[in-house]
Amino acid sequence: MIEQLQILAYKLSRRFFTINVYRFMTVNIGRIIQHQTTHELSIFDSAEALTERFPSIFDTHPEWCSLLNMRNVKLCCAIENDKIVGRLWSIANRVPPELNHDGPDATRLPLELPDDMVFVFDVCVDPDHRGKRIYPAMFYHASNHLYETDGIRQFLITVDFANRPAKRAADRKGFREVGRSSLMRLGPFSFARYPDAKLSPVKIGRYFGDLNSNRPQLACESGDSSPVSQFDSQEHTSSERLNGAE
Protein backbone atom coordinates (compact mmCIF):
# COMPACT_ATOMS: atom_id res chain seq x y z
CA MET A 1 0.00 0.00 0.00
CA ILE A 2 2.82 2.40 0.89
CA GLU A 3 4.61 1.70 -2.37
CA GLN A 4 1.39 2.23 -4.34
CA LEU A 5 1.08 5.69 -2.79
CA GLN A 6 4.74 6.38 -3.58
CA ILE A 7 4.19 5.39 -7.21
CA LEU A 8 1.11 7.62 -7.43
CA ALA A 9 3.08 10.57 -6.04
CA TYR A 10 5.90 9.77 -8.47
CA LYS A 11 3.57 9.82 -11.46
CA LEU A 12 1.94 13.07 -10.34
CA SER A 13 5.34 14.70 -9.86
CA ARG A 14 6.18 14.01 -13.49
CA ARG A 15 3.59 16.58 -14.50
CA PHE A 16 5.70 19.32 -12.94
CA PHE A 17 9.31 18.05 -12.86
CA THR A 18 11.72 15.92 -14.81
CA ILE A 19 11.90 13.06 -12.37
CA ASN A 20 13.28 9.55 -12.55
CA VAL A 21 13.82 6.67 -10.14
CA TYR A 22 15.55 3.53 -11.39
CA ARG A 23 15.45 0.23 -9.59
CA PHE A 24 18.74 -1.57 -10.21
CA MET A 25 18.07 -5.32 -10.22
CA THR A 26 20.48 -8.23 -10.61
CA VAL A 27 20.30 -12.00 -10.85
CA ASN A 28 22.97 -14.67 -10.76
CA ILE A 29 22.45 -16.70 -13.93
CA GLY A 30 22.62 -19.90 -11.89
CA ARG A 31 19.23 -18.94 -10.45
CA ILE A 32 17.55 -18.70 -13.86
CA ILE A 33 15.26 -21.72 -14.19
CA GLN A 34 15.39 -23.80 -17.35
CA HIS A 35 12.36 -23.36 -19.61
CA GLN A 36 11.62 -25.20 -22.81
CA THR A 37 9.95 -23.77 -25.90
CA THR A 38 9.11 -25.17 -29.31
CA HIS A 39 10.57 -22.02 -30.90
CA GLU A 40 14.07 -21.90 -32.29
CA LEU A 41 16.44 -19.82 -30.15
CA SER A 42 19.52 -18.23 -31.73
CA ILE A 43 22.22 -15.78 -30.67
CA PHE A 44 23.58 -13.12 -33.05
CA ASP A 45 26.64 -10.99 -32.30
CA SER A 46 27.08 -9.11 -35.57
CA ALA A 47 25.02 -7.39 -38.24
CA GLU A 48 26.48 -9.74 -40.84
CA ALA A 49 25.32 -12.85 -38.97
CA LEU A 50 21.80 -11.48 -38.58
CA THR A 51 21.43 -10.46 -42.23
CA GLU A 52 22.77 -13.82 -43.36
CA ARG A 53 19.78 -15.42 -41.63
CA PHE A 54 17.29 -12.58 -42.24
CA PRO A 55 18.41 -10.64 -45.35
CA SER A 56 15.74 -7.90 -45.12
CA ILE A 57 15.70 -7.48 -41.32
CA PHE A 58 17.26 -4.00 -41.39
CA ASP A 59 14.51 -2.76 -43.69
CA THR A 60 12.07 -3.10 -40.80
CA HIS A 61 14.55 -2.64 -37.93
CA PRO A 62 17.33 -0.30 -39.14
CA GLU A 63 18.35 0.51 -35.56
CA TRP A 64 19.39 -3.11 -35.03
CA CYS A 65 22.30 -2.63 -37.43
CA SER A 66 23.71 0.16 -35.26
CA LEU A 67 23.36 -1.97 -32.16
CA LEU A 68 25.05 -5.03 -33.59
CA ASN A 69 27.93 -2.88 -34.80
CA MET A 70 28.64 -1.91 -31.20
CA ARG A 71 31.18 -3.80 -29.14
CA ASN A 72 29.95 -6.54 -26.82
CA VAL A 73 26.30 -6.46 -27.93
CA LYS A 74 24.41 -9.71 -28.47
CA LEU A 75 20.87 -10.46 -29.59
CA CYS A 76 18.98 -13.57 -28.53
CA CYS A 77 16.04 -14.27 -30.86
CA ALA A 78 13.06 -16.59 -30.66
CA ILE A 79 12.18 -17.66 -34.20
CA GLU A 80 9.04 -19.20 -35.68
CA ASN A 81 8.60 -19.86 -39.40
CA ASP A 82 11.68 -17.74 -40.19
CA LYS A 83 10.23 -14.77 -38.31
CA ILE A 84 11.63 -13.20 -35.15
CA VAL A 85 8.86 -13.31 -32.54
CA GLY A 86 10.94 -12.51 -29.46
CA ARG A 87 14.18 -10.72 -28.67
CA LEU A 88 16.55 -10.17 -25.76
CA TRP A 89 19.39 -7.65 -26.13
CA SER A 90 22.42 -7.54 -23.87
CA ILE A 91 25.63 -5.54 -23.69
CA ALA A 92 28.82 -6.09 -21.71
CA ASN A 93 31.41 -3.69 -20.28
CA ARG A 94 30.29 -0.16 -21.22
CA VAL A 95 26.60 0.77 -21.34
CA PRO A 96 26.15 4.04 -23.26
CA PRO A 97 23.46 6.42 -21.96
CA GLU A 98 21.30 5.89 -25.06
CA LEU A 99 20.63 2.34 -23.87
CA ASN A 100 19.63 3.27 -20.33
CA HIS A 101 17.02 5.99 -20.17
CA ASP A 102 13.33 6.52 -19.50
CA GLY A 103 12.42 8.76 -22.42
CA PRO A 104 13.63 12.28 -21.62
CA ASP A 105 17.30 12.97 -22.37
CA ALA A 106 17.79 14.05 -18.77
CA THR A 107 17.23 10.47 -17.55
CA ARG A 108 20.08 8.97 -19.57
CA LEU A 109 22.47 7.19 -17.24
CA PRO A 110 25.65 5.43 -18.49
CA LEU A 111 27.20 2.45 -16.72
CA GLU A 112 30.41 0.45 -16.69
CA LEU A 113 30.16 -3.21 -15.71
CA PRO A 114 32.55 -5.80 -14.29
CA ASP A 115 33.72 -8.53 -16.66
CA ASP A 116 31.24 -11.15 -15.39
CA MET A 117 28.07 -9.04 -15.87
CA VAL A 118 25.89 -7.96 -18.79
CA PHE A 119 23.19 -5.30 -18.98
CA VAL A 120 19.86 -6.43 -20.48
CA PHE A 121 18.22 -3.43 -22.12
CA ASP A 122 15.39 -4.74 -24.28
CA VAL A 123 13.28 -7.88 -23.90
CA CYS A 124 10.11 -8.27 -25.89
CA VAL A 125 7.81 -11.00 -27.19
CA ASP A 126 5.32 -10.29 -29.97
CA PRO A 127 1.79 -10.01 -28.52
CA ASP A 128 0.50 -12.92 -30.64
CA HIS A 129 3.13 -15.23 -29.15
CA ARG A 130 2.91 -14.38 -25.47
CA GLY A 131 1.90 -17.11 -23.05
CA LYS A 132 4.14 -19.66 -24.81
CA ARG A 133 7.07 -19.45 -22.36
CA ILE A 134 9.24 -17.69 -24.92
CA TYR A 135 10.25 -14.96 -22.47
CA PRO A 136 11.81 -17.23 -19.80
CA ALA A 137 13.24 -19.55 -22.45
CA MET A 138 15.18 -16.64 -24.01
CA PHE A 139 16.59 -15.67 -20.61
CA TYR A 140 17.73 -19.24 -19.99
CA HIS A 141 19.21 -19.68 -23.47
CA ALA A 142 21.04 -16.34 -23.29
CA SER A 143 22.39 -17.08 -19.82
CA ASN A 144 23.84 -20.42 -20.94
CA HIS A 145 25.42 -18.90 -24.04
CA LEU A 146 26.91 -15.91 -22.24
CA TYR A 147 28.31 -18.08 -19.46
CA GLU A 148 29.91 -20.56 -21.85
CA THR A 149 31.34 -18.00 -24.31
CA ASP A 150 32.11 -14.98 -22.12
CA GLY A 151 32.14 -16.19 -18.52
CA ILE A 152 29.10 -14.06 -17.65
CA ARG A 153 27.61 -14.81 -14.24
CA GLN A 154 25.18 -11.94 -13.63
CA PHE A 155 22.46 -10.00 -15.43
CA LEU A 156 21.70 -6.37 -14.58
CA ILE A 157 18.58 -4.42 -15.51
CA THR A 158 17.12 -1.04 -14.57
CA VAL A 159 13.37 -0.73 -14.12
CA ASP A 160 11.47 2.52 -13.77
CA PHE A 161 10.00 2.81 -10.27
CA ALA A 162 6.44 3.16 -11.58
CA ASN A 163 6.60 0.18 -13.94
CA ARG A 164 5.09 -2.49 -11.70
CA PRO A 165 4.51 -5.07 -14.50
CA ALA A 166 8.22 -4.95 -15.38
CA LYS A 167 9.14 -5.28 -11.69
CA ARG A 168 6.88 -8.33 -11.30
CA ALA A 169 8.34 -9.89 -14.45
CA ALA A 170 11.86 -9.38 -13.10
CA ASP A 171 10.90 -10.83 -9.72
CA ARG A 172 9.64 -13.99 -11.42
CA LYS A 173 13.01 -14.42 -13.13
CA GLY A 174 14.84 -14.27 -9.81
CA PHE A 175 16.05 -10.66 -10.05
CA ARG A 176 16.40 -8.77 -6.79
CA GLU A 177 16.59 -5.05 -6.24
CA VAL A 178 20.04 -3.98 -5.09
CA GLY A 179 19.78 -0.18 -5.23
CA ARG A 180 18.03 2.88 -6.64
CA SER A 181 19.14 6.00 -8.41
CA SER A 182 17.01 9.12 -8.60
CA LEU A 183 16.91 12.45 -10.41
CA MET A 184 14.70 15.50 -9.93
CA ARG A 185 15.13 18.52 -12.18
CA LEU A 186 13.21 21.75 -12.52
CA GLY A 187 14.69 24.33 -14.87
CA PRO A 188 18.31 25.04 -13.85
CA PHE A 189 17.95 23.17 -10.55
CA SER A 190 18.60 19.47 -10.14
CA PHE A 191 19.13 16.89 -7.42
CA ALA A 192 20.40 13.35 -7.98
CA ARG A 193 21.34 10.31 -5.93
CA TYR A 194 23.40 7.30 -7.00
CA PRO A 195 23.66 3.87 -5.30
CA ASP A 196 27.43 3.59 -5.77
CA ALA A 197 28.20 1.59 -2.63
CA LYS A 198 25.35 -0.88 -3.17
CA LEU A 199 26.26 -1.60 -6.78
CA SER A 200 30.05 -1.86 -6.51
CA PRO A 201 31.90 -2.91 -8.67
CA VAL A 202 29.41 -1.48 -11.19
CA LYS A 203 30.42 2.10 -12.03
CA ILE A 204 27.54 4.55 -12.41
CA GLY A 205 27.94 7.63 -14.54
CA ARG A 206 26.02 10.86 -14.27
CA TYR A 207 22.45 11.56 -15.27
CA PHE A 208 22.38 13.85 -18.28
CA GLY A 209 19.96 16.03 -16.29
CA ASP A 210 22.23 16.24 -13.24
CA LEU A 211 23.46 19.82 -13.53
CA ASN A 212 25.09 20.15 -10.12
CA SER A 213 27.16 17.00 -9.74
CA ASN A 214 30.93 16.80 -9.90
CA ARG A 215 30.86 13.09 -10.70
CA PRO A 216 33.61 12.10 -13.17
CA GLN A 217 32.57 11.08 -16.65
CA LEU A 218 32.72 7.46 -17.75
CA ALA A 219 34.38 6.54 -21.04
CA CYS A 220 31.00 5.76 -22.62
CA GLU A 221 29.80 9.31 -21.80
CA SER A 222 32.59 10.93 -23.77
CA GLY A 223 31.87 9.34 -27.12
CA ASP A 224 34.02 6.22 -26.75
CA SER A 225 31.36 3.90 -28.15
CA SER A 226 29.70 3.14 -31.44
CA PRO A 227 26.72 5.24 -32.54
CA VAL A 228 23.33 4.13 -31.31
CA SER A 229 21.26 7.18 -32.18
CA GLN A 230 18.85 5.21 -34.36
CA PHE A 231 17.98 3.07 -31.36
CA ASP A 232 17.19 6.11 -29.23
CA SER A 233 13.40 5.99 -29.20
CA GLN A 234 10.52 5.71 -26.77
CA GLU A 235 9.92 2.14 -27.90
CA HIS A 236 13.03 1.01 -26.07
CA THR A 237 13.13 3.09 -22.91
CA SER A 238 14.07 1.45 -19.64
CA SER A 239 10.48 1.45 -18.36
CA GLU A 240 9.42 -0.64 -21.36
CA ARG A 241 12.36 -3.00 -21.29
CA LEU A 242 10.45 -6.03 -20.00
CA ASN A 243 7.35 -5.68 -22.18
CA GLY A 244 7.50 -9.34 -23.11
CA ALA A 245 6.53 -10.55 -19.64
CA GLU A 246 4.33 -13.61 -19.70
GROMACS .gro file of C-alpha atoms in nm:
model
  246
    1MET     CA    1   0.000   0.000   0.000
    2ILE     CA    2   0.282   0.240   0.089
    3GLU     CA    3   0.461   0.170  -0.237
    4GLN     CA    4   0.139   0.223  -0.434
    5LEU     CA    5   0.108   0.569  -0.279
    6GLN     CA    6   0.474   0.638  -0.358
    7ILE     CA    7   0.419   0.539  -0.721
    8LEU     CA    8   0.111   0.762  -0.743
    9ALA     CA    9   0.308   1.057  -0.604
   10TYR     CA   10   0.590   0.977  -0.847
   11LYS     CA   11   0.357   0.982  -1.146
   12LEU     CA   12   0.194   1.307  -1.034
   13SER     CA   13   0.534   1.470  -0.986
   14ARG     CA   14   0.618   1.401  -1.349
   15ARG     CA   15   0.359   1.658  -1.450
   16PHE     CA   16   0.570   1.932  -1.294
   17PHE     CA   17   0.931   1.805  -1.286
   18THR     CA   18   1.172   1.592  -1.481
   19ILE     CA   19   1.190   1.306  -1.237
   20ASN     CA   20   1.328   0.955  -1.255
   21VAL     CA   21   1.382   0.667  -1.014
   22TYR     CA   22   1.555   0.353  -1.139
   23ARG     CA   23   1.545   0.023  -0.959
   24PHE     CA   24   1.874  -0.157  -1.021
   25MET     CA   25   1.807  -0.532  -1.022
   26THR     CA   26   2.048  -0.823  -1.061
   27VAL     CA   27   2.030  -1.200  -1.085
   28ASN     CA   28   2.297  -1.467  -1.076
   29ILE     CA   29   2.245  -1.670  -1.393
   30GLY     CA   30   2.262  -1.990  -1.189
   31ARG     CA   31   1.923  -1.894  -1.045
   32ILE     CA   32   1.755  -1.870  -1.386
   33ILE     CA   33   1.526  -2.172  -1.419
   34GLN     CA   34   1.539  -2.380  -1.735
   35HIS     CA   35   1.236  -2.336  -1.961
   36GLN     CA   36   1.162  -2.520  -2.281
   37THR     CA   37   0.995  -2.377  -2.590
   38THR     CA   38   0.911  -2.517  -2.931
   39HIS     CA   39   1.057  -2.202  -3.090
   40GLU     CA   40   1.407  -2.190  -3.229
   41LEU     CA   41   1.644  -1.982  -3.015
   42SER     CA   42   1.952  -1.823  -3.173
   43ILE     CA   43   2.222  -1.578  -3.067
   44PHE     CA   44   2.358  -1.312  -3.305
   45ASP     CA   45   2.664  -1.099  -3.230
   46SER     CA   46   2.708  -0.911  -3.557
   47ALA     CA   47   2.502  -0.739  -3.824
   48GLU     CA   48   2.648  -0.974  -4.084
   49ALA     CA   49   2.532  -1.285  -3.897
   50LEU     CA   50   2.180  -1.148  -3.858
   51THR     CA   51   2.143  -1.046  -4.223
   52GLU     CA   52   2.277  -1.382  -4.336
   53ARG     CA   53   1.978  -1.542  -4.163
   54PHE     CA   54   1.729  -1.258  -4.224
   55PRO     CA   55   1.841  -1.064  -4.535
   56SER     CA   56   1.574  -0.790  -4.512
   57ILE     CA   57   1.570  -0.748  -4.132
   58PHE     CA   58   1.726  -0.400  -4.139
   59ASP     CA   59   1.451  -0.276  -4.369
   60THR     CA   60   1.207  -0.310  -4.080
   61HIS     CA   61   1.455  -0.264  -3.793
   62PRO     CA   62   1.733  -0.030  -3.914
   63GLU     CA   63   1.835   0.051  -3.556
   64TRP     CA   64   1.939  -0.311  -3.503
   65CYS     CA   65   2.230  -0.263  -3.743
   66SER     CA   66   2.371   0.016  -3.526
   67LEU     CA   67   2.336  -0.197  -3.216
   68LEU     CA   68   2.505  -0.503  -3.359
   69ASN     CA   69   2.793  -0.288  -3.480
   70MET     CA   70   2.864  -0.191  -3.120
   71ARG     CA   71   3.118  -0.380  -2.914
   72ASN     CA   72   2.995  -0.654  -2.682
   73VAL     CA   73   2.630  -0.646  -2.793
   74LYS     CA   74   2.441  -0.971  -2.847
   75LEU     CA   75   2.087  -1.046  -2.959
   76CYS     CA   76   1.898  -1.357  -2.853
   77CYS     CA   77   1.604  -1.427  -3.086
   78ALA     CA   78   1.306  -1.659  -3.066
   79ILE     CA   79   1.218  -1.766  -3.420
   80GLU     CA   80   0.904  -1.920  -3.568
   81ASN     CA   81   0.860  -1.986  -3.940
   82ASP     CA   82   1.168  -1.774  -4.019
   83LYS     CA   83   1.023  -1.477  -3.831
   84ILE     CA   84   1.163  -1.320  -3.515
   85VAL     CA   85   0.886  -1.331  -3.254
   86GLY     CA   86   1.094  -1.251  -2.946
   87ARG     CA   87   1.418  -1.072  -2.867
   88LEU     CA   88   1.655  -1.017  -2.576
   89TRP     CA   89   1.939  -0.765  -2.613
   90SER     CA   90   2.242  -0.754  -2.387
   91ILE     CA   91   2.563  -0.554  -2.369
   92ALA     CA   92   2.882  -0.609  -2.171
   93ASN     CA   93   3.141  -0.369  -2.028
   94ARG     CA   94   3.029  -0.016  -2.122
   95VAL     CA   95   2.660   0.077  -2.134
   96PRO     CA   96   2.615   0.404  -2.326
   97PRO     CA   97   2.346   0.642  -2.196
   98GLU     CA   98   2.130   0.589  -2.506
   99LEU     CA   99   2.063   0.234  -2.387
  100ASN     CA  100   1.963   0.327  -2.033
  101HIS     CA  101   1.702   0.599  -2.017
  102ASP     CA  102   1.333   0.652  -1.950
  103GLY     CA  103   1.242   0.876  -2.242
  104PRO     CA  104   1.363   1.228  -2.162
  105ASP     CA  105   1.730   1.297  -2.237
  106ALA     CA  106   1.779   1.405  -1.877
  107THR     CA  107   1.723   1.047  -1.755
  108ARG     CA  108   2.008   0.897  -1.957
  109LEU     CA  109   2.247   0.719  -1.724
  110PRO     CA  110   2.565   0.543  -1.849
  111LEU     CA  111   2.720   0.245  -1.672
  112GLU     CA  112   3.041   0.045  -1.669
  113LEU     CA  113   3.016  -0.321  -1.571
  114PRO     CA  114   3.255  -0.580  -1.429
  115ASP     CA  115   3.372  -0.853  -1.666
  116ASP     CA  116   3.124  -1.115  -1.539
  117MET     CA  117   2.807  -0.904  -1.587
  118VAL     CA  118   2.589  -0.796  -1.879
  119PHE     CA  119   2.319  -0.530  -1.898
  120VAL     CA  120   1.986  -0.643  -2.048
  121PHE     CA  121   1.822  -0.343  -2.212
  122ASP     CA  122   1.539  -0.474  -2.428
  123VAL     CA  123   1.328  -0.788  -2.390
  124CYS     CA  124   1.011  -0.827  -2.589
  125VAL     CA  125   0.781  -1.100  -2.719
  126ASP     CA  126   0.532  -1.029  -2.997
  127PRO     CA  127   0.179  -1.001  -2.852
  128ASP     CA  128   0.050  -1.292  -3.064
  129HIS     CA  129   0.313  -1.523  -2.915
  130ARG     CA  130   0.291  -1.438  -2.547
  131GLY     CA  131   0.190  -1.711  -2.305
  132LYS     CA  132   0.414  -1.966  -2.481
  133ARG     CA  133   0.707  -1.945  -2.236
  134ILE     CA  134   0.924  -1.769  -2.492
  135TYR     CA  135   1.025  -1.496  -2.247
  136PRO     CA  136   1.181  -1.723  -1.980
  137ALA     CA  137   1.324  -1.955  -2.245
  138MET     CA  138   1.518  -1.664  -2.401
  139PHE     CA  139   1.659  -1.567  -2.061
  140TYR     CA  140   1.773  -1.924  -1.999
  141HIS     CA  141   1.921  -1.968  -2.347
  142ALA     CA  142   2.104  -1.634  -2.329
  143SER     CA  143   2.239  -1.708  -1.982
  144ASN     CA  144   2.384  -2.042  -2.094
  145HIS     CA  145   2.542  -1.890  -2.404
  146LEU     CA  146   2.691  -1.591  -2.224
  147TYR     CA  147   2.831  -1.808  -1.946
  148GLU     CA  148   2.991  -2.056  -2.185
  149THR     CA  149   3.134  -1.800  -2.431
  150ASP     CA  150   3.211  -1.498  -2.212
  151GLY     CA  151   3.214  -1.619  -1.852
  152ILE     CA  152   2.910  -1.406  -1.765
  153ARG     CA  153   2.761  -1.481  -1.424
  154GLN     CA  154   2.518  -1.194  -1.363
  155PHE     CA  155   2.246  -1.000  -1.543
  156LEU     CA  156   2.170  -0.637  -1.458
  157ILE     CA  157   1.858  -0.442  -1.551
  158THR     CA  158   1.712  -0.104  -1.457
  159VAL     CA  159   1.337  -0.073  -1.412
  160ASP     CA  160   1.147   0.252  -1.377
  161PHE     CA  161   1.000   0.281  -1.027
  162ALA     CA  162   0.644   0.316  -1.158
  163ASN     CA  163   0.660   0.018  -1.394
  164ARG     CA  164   0.509  -0.249  -1.170
  165PRO     CA  165   0.451  -0.507  -1.450
  166ALA     CA  166   0.822  -0.495  -1.538
  167LYS     CA  167   0.914  -0.528  -1.169
  168ARG     CA  168   0.688  -0.833  -1.130
  169ALA     CA  169   0.834  -0.989  -1.445
  170ALA     CA  170   1.186  -0.938  -1.310
  171ASP     CA  171   1.090  -1.083  -0.972
  172ARG     CA  172   0.964  -1.399  -1.142
  173LYS     CA  173   1.301  -1.442  -1.313
  174GLY     CA  174   1.484  -1.427  -0.981
  175PHE     CA  175   1.605  -1.066  -1.005
  176ARG     CA  176   1.640  -0.877  -0.679
  177GLU     CA  177   1.659  -0.505  -0.624
  178VAL     CA  178   2.004  -0.398  -0.509
  179GLY     CA  179   1.978  -0.018  -0.523
  180ARG     CA  180   1.803   0.288  -0.664
  181SER     CA  181   1.914   0.600  -0.841
  182SER     CA  182   1.701   0.912  -0.860
  183LEU     CA  183   1.691   1.245  -1.041
  184MET     CA  184   1.470   1.550  -0.993
  185ARG     CA  185   1.513   1.852  -1.218
  186LEU     CA  186   1.321   2.175  -1.252
  187GLY     CA  187   1.469   2.433  -1.487
  188PRO     CA  188   1.831   2.504  -1.385
  189PHE     CA  189   1.795   2.317  -1.055
  190SER     CA  190   1.860   1.947  -1.014
  191PHE     CA  191   1.913   1.689  -0.742
  192ALA     CA  192   2.040   1.335  -0.798
  193ARG     CA  193   2.134   1.031  -0.593
  194TYR     CA  194   2.340   0.730  -0.700
  195PRO     CA  195   2.366   0.387  -0.530
  196ASP     CA  196   2.743   0.359  -0.577
  197ALA     CA  197   2.820   0.159  -0.263
  198LYS     CA  198   2.535  -0.088  -0.317
  199LEU     CA  199   2.626  -0.160  -0.678
  200SER     CA  200   3.005  -0.186  -0.651
  201PRO     CA  201   3.190  -0.291  -0.867
  202VAL     CA  202   2.941  -0.148  -1.119
  203LYS     CA  203   3.042   0.210  -1.203
  204ILE     CA  204   2.754   0.455  -1.241
  205GLY     CA  205   2.794   0.763  -1.454
  206ARG     CA  206   2.602   1.086  -1.427
  207TYR     CA  207   2.245   1.156  -1.527
  208PHE     CA  208   2.238   1.385  -1.828
  209GLY     CA  209   1.996   1.603  -1.629
  210ASP     CA  210   2.223   1.624  -1.324
  211LEU     CA  211   2.346   1.982  -1.353
  212ASN     CA  212   2.509   2.015  -1.012
  213SER     CA  213   2.716   1.700  -0.974
  214ASN     CA  214   3.093   1.680  -0.990
  215ARG     CA  215   3.086   1.309  -1.070
  216PRO     CA  216   3.361   1.210  -1.317
  217GLN     CA  217   3.257   1.108  -1.665
  218LEU     CA  218   3.272   0.746  -1.775
  219ALA     CA  219   3.438   0.654  -2.104
  220CYS     CA  220   3.100   0.576  -2.262
  221GLU     CA  221   2.980   0.931  -2.180
  222SER     CA  222   3.259   1.093  -2.377
  223GLY     CA  223   3.187   0.934  -2.712
  224ASP     CA  224   3.402   0.622  -2.675
  225SER     CA  225   3.136   0.390  -2.815
  226SER     CA  226   2.970   0.314  -3.144
  227PRO     CA  227   2.672   0.524  -3.254
  228VAL     CA  228   2.333   0.413  -3.131
  229SER     CA  229   2.126   0.718  -3.218
  230GLN     CA  230   1.885   0.521  -3.436
  231PHE     CA  231   1.798   0.307  -3.136
  232ASP     CA  232   1.719   0.611  -2.923
  233SER     CA  233   1.340   0.599  -2.920
  234GLN     CA  234   1.052   0.571  -2.677
  235GLU     CA  235   0.992   0.214  -2.790
  236HIS     CA  236   1.303   0.101  -2.607
  237THR     CA  237   1.313   0.309  -2.291
  238SER     CA  238   1.407   0.145  -1.964
  239SER     CA  239   1.048   0.145  -1.836
  240GLU     CA  240   0.942  -0.064  -2.136
  241ARG     CA  241   1.236  -0.300  -2.129
  242LEU     CA  242   1.045  -0.603  -2.000
  243ASN     CA  243   0.735  -0.568  -2.218
  244GLY     CA  244   0.750  -0.934  -2.311
  245ALA     CA  245   0.653  -1.055  -1.964
  246GLU     CA  246   0.433  -1.361  -1.970
   0.00000   0.00000   0.00000
